mmCIF file of C-alpha atoms in Angstrom:
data_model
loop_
_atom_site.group_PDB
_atom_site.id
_atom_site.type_symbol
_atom_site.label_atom_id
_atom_site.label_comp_id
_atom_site.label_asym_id
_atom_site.label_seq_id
_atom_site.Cartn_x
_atom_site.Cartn_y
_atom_site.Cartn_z
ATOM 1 C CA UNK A 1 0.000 0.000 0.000
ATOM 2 C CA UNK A 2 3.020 2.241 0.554
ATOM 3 C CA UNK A 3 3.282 2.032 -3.395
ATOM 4 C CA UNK A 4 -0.212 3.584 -3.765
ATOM 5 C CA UNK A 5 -0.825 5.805 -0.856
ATOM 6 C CA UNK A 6 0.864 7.499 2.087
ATOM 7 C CA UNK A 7 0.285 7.035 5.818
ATOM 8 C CA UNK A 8 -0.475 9.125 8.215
ATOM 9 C CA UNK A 9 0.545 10.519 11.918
ATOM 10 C CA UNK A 10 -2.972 10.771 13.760
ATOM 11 C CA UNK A 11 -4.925 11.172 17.428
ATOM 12 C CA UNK A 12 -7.301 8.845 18.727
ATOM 13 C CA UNK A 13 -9.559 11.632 20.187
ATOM 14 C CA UNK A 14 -13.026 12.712 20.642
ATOM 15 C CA UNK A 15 -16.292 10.516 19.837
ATOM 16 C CA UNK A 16 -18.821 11.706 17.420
ATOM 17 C CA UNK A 17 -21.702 14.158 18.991
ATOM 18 C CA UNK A 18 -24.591 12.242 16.770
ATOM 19 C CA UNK A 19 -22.887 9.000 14.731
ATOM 20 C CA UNK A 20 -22.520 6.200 16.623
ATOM 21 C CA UNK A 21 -19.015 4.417 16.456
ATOM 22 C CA UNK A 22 -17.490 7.440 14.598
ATOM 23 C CA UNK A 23 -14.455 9.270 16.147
ATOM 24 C CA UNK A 24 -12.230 11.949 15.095
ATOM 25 C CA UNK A 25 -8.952 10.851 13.520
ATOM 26 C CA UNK A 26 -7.043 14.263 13.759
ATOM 27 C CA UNK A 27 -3.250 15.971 13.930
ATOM 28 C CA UNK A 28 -2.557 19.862 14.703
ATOM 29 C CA UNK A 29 0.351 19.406 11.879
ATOM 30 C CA UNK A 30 0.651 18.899 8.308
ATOM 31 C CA UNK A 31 -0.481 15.714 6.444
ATOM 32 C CA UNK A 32 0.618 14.962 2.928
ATOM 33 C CA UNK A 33 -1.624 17.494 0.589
ATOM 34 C CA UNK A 34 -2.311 14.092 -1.738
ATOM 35 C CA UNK A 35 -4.317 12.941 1.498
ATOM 36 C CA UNK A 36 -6.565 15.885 0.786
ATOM 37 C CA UNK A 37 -10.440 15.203 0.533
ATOM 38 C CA UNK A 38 -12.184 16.765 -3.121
ATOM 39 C CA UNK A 39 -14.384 18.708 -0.891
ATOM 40 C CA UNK A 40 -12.040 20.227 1.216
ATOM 41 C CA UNK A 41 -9.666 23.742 1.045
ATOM 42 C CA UNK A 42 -6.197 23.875 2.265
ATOM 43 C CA UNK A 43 -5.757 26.534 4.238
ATOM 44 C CA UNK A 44 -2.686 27.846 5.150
ATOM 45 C CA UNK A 45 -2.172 28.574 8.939
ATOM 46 C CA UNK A 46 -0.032 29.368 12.175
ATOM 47 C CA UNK A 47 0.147 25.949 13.741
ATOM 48 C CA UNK A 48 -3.232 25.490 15.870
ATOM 49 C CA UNK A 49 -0.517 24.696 19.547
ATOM 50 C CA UNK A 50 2.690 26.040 18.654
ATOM 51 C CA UNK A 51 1.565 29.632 17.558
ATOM 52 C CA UNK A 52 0.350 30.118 20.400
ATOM 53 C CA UNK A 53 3.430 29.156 22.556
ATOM 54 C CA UNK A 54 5.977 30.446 20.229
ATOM 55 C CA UNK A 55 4.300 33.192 18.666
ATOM 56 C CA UNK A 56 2.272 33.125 15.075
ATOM 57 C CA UNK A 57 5.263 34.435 13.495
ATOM 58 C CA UNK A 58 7.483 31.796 14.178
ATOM 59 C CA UNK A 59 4.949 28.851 13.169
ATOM 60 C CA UNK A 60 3.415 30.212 9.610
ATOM 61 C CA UNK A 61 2.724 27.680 7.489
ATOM 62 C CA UNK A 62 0.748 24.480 8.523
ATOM 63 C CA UNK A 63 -1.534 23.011 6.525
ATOM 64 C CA UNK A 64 -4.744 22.495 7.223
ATOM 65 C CA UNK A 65 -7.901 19.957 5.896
ATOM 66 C CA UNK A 66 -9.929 17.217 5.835
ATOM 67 C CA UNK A 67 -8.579 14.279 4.742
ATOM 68 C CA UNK A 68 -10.300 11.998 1.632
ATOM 69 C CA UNK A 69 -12.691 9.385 2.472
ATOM 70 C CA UNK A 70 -12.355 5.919 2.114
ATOM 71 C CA UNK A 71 -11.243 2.616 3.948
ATOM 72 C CA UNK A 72 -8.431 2.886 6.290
ATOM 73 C CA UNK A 73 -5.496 0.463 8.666
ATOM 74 C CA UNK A 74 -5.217 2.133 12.014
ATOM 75 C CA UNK A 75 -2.219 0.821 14.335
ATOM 76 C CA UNK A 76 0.307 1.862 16.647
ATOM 77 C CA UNK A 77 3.128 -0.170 18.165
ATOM 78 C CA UNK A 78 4.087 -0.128 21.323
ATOM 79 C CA UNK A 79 6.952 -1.565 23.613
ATOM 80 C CA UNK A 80 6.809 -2.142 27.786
ATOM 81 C CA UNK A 81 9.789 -4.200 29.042
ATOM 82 C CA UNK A 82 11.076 -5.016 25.762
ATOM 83 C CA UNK A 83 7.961 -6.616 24.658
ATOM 84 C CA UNK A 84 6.343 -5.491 21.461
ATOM 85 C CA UNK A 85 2.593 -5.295 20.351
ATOM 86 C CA UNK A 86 0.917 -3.744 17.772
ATOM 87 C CA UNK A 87 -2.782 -2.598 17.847
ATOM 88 C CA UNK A 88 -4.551 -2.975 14.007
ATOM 89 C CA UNK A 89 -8.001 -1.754 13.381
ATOM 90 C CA UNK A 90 -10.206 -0.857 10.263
ATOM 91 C CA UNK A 91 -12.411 1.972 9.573
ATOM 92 C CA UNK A 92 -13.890 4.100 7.082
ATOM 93 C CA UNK A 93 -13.305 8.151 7.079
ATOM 94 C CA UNK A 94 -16.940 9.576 6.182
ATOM 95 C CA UNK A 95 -17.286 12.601 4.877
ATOM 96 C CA UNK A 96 -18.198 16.339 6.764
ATOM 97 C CA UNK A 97 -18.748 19.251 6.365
ATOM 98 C CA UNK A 98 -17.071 20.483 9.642
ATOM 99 C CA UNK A 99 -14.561 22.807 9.324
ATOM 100 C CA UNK A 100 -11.862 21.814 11.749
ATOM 101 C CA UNK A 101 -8.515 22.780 12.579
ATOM 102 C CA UNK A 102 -5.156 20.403 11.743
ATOM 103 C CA UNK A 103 -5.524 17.897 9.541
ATOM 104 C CA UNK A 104 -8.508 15.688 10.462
ATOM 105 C CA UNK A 105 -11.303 13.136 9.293
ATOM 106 C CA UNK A 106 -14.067 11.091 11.387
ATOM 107 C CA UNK A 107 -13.705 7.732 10.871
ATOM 108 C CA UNK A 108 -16.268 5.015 11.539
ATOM 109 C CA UNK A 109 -15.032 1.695 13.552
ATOM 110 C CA UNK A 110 -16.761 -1.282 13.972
ATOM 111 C CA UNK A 111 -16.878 -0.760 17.576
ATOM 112 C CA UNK A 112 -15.718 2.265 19.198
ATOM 113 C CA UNK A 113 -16.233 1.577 22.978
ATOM 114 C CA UNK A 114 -14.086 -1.984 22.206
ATOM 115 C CA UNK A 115 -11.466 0.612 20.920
ATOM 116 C CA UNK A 116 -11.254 2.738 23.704
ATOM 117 C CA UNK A 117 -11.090 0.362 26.042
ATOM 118 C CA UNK A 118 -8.598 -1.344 23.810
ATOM 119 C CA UNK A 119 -6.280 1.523 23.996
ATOM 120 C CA UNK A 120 -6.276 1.891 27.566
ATOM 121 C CA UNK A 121 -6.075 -1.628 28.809
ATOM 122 C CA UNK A 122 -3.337 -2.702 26.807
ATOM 123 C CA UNK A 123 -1.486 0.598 27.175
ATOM 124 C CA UNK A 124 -1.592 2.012 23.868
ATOM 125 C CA UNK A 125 -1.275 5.908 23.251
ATOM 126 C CA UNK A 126 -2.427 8.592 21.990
ATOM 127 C CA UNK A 127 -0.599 8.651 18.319
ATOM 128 C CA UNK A 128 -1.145 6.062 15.665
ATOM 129 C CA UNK A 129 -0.743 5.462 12.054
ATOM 130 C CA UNK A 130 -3.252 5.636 9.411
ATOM 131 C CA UNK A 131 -3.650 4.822 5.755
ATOM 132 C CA UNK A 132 -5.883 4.447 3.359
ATOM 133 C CA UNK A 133 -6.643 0.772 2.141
ATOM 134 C CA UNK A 134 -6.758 -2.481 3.999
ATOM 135 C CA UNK A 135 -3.608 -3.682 4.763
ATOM 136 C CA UNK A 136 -4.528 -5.490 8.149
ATOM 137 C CA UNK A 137 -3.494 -8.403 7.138
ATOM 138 C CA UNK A 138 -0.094 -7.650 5.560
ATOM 139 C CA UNK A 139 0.551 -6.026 9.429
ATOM 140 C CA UNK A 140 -0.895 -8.955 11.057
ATOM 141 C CA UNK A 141 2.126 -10.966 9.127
ATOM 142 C CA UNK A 142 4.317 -8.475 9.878
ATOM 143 C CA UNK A 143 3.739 -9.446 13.588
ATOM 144 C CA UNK A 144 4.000 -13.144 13.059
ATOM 145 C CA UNK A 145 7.404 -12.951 11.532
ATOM 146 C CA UNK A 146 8.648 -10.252 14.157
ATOM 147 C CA UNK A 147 7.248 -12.367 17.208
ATOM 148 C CA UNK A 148 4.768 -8.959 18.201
ATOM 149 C CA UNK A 149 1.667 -9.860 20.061
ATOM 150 C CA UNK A 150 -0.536 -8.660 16.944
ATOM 151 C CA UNK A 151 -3.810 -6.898 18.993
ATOM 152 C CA UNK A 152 -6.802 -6.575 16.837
ATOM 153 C CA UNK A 153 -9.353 -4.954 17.487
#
């Protein structure tokens, strides 16, 4: 998939207010403008944290938008002890027409409270990778041939 699209550095935050199992995938950076969805702007901003810490001057130049819809491979690898494990889930980004700040997209999950809970039992935090396109499975194997406890959610 990395031949065909590009990942990219995300949040687990904030539940939907009205769609059930729909959270908000979202970064105060930059994601690569290719990730872009056909009904969004760029806009062209101080960086939503670091302007206002270091000044607007200083931190010109983030860009901001909604990120295209479609499936997507959520995980995020983590290490306690110098054991490894990897959470992998699936979703679909939906479209919106919030305007947000950073780059951001809500993203329906199978089962969002499972998710949650996932995170937080097992210890995972609050960064992950996403991309567009199924590739579970290839990071499932990945696991198996690393010996990483593969946790799928």
């Amino acid at each position: 998939s990395l031949k065909t699209t590009i990942p990219h550095f995300i949040d687990w935050t904030i539940q939907h207010q009205r769609e059930k199992d729909v959270f908000l995938a979202w970064h105060c950076g930059n994601a690569p403008l290719g990730l872009k969805a056909s009904n969004s702007e760029i806009y062209l901003k101080s960086h939503s944290i670091l302007g206002e810490m270091l000044g607007p001057q200083i931190c010109e130049g983030t860009a901001e938008f909604q990120l295209k819809e479609g499936k997507v491979t959520l995980s995020r690898i983590v290490e306690y002890d110098g054991e490894f494990k990897m959470l992998i889930t699936k979703g679909e980004i939906i479209p919106s027409k919030d305007k947000l700040r950073g780059s951001w997209s809500w993203v329906r999950v199978s089962d969002l409270a499972n998710l949650y809970r996932t995170l937080v039992e097992e210890g995972f935090i609050h960064h992950a990778s996403m991309i567009h396109g199924d590739i579970s499975n290839s990071l499932v194997e990945f696991c198996r041939f690393t010996g990483m406890e593969a946790v799928i959610v």
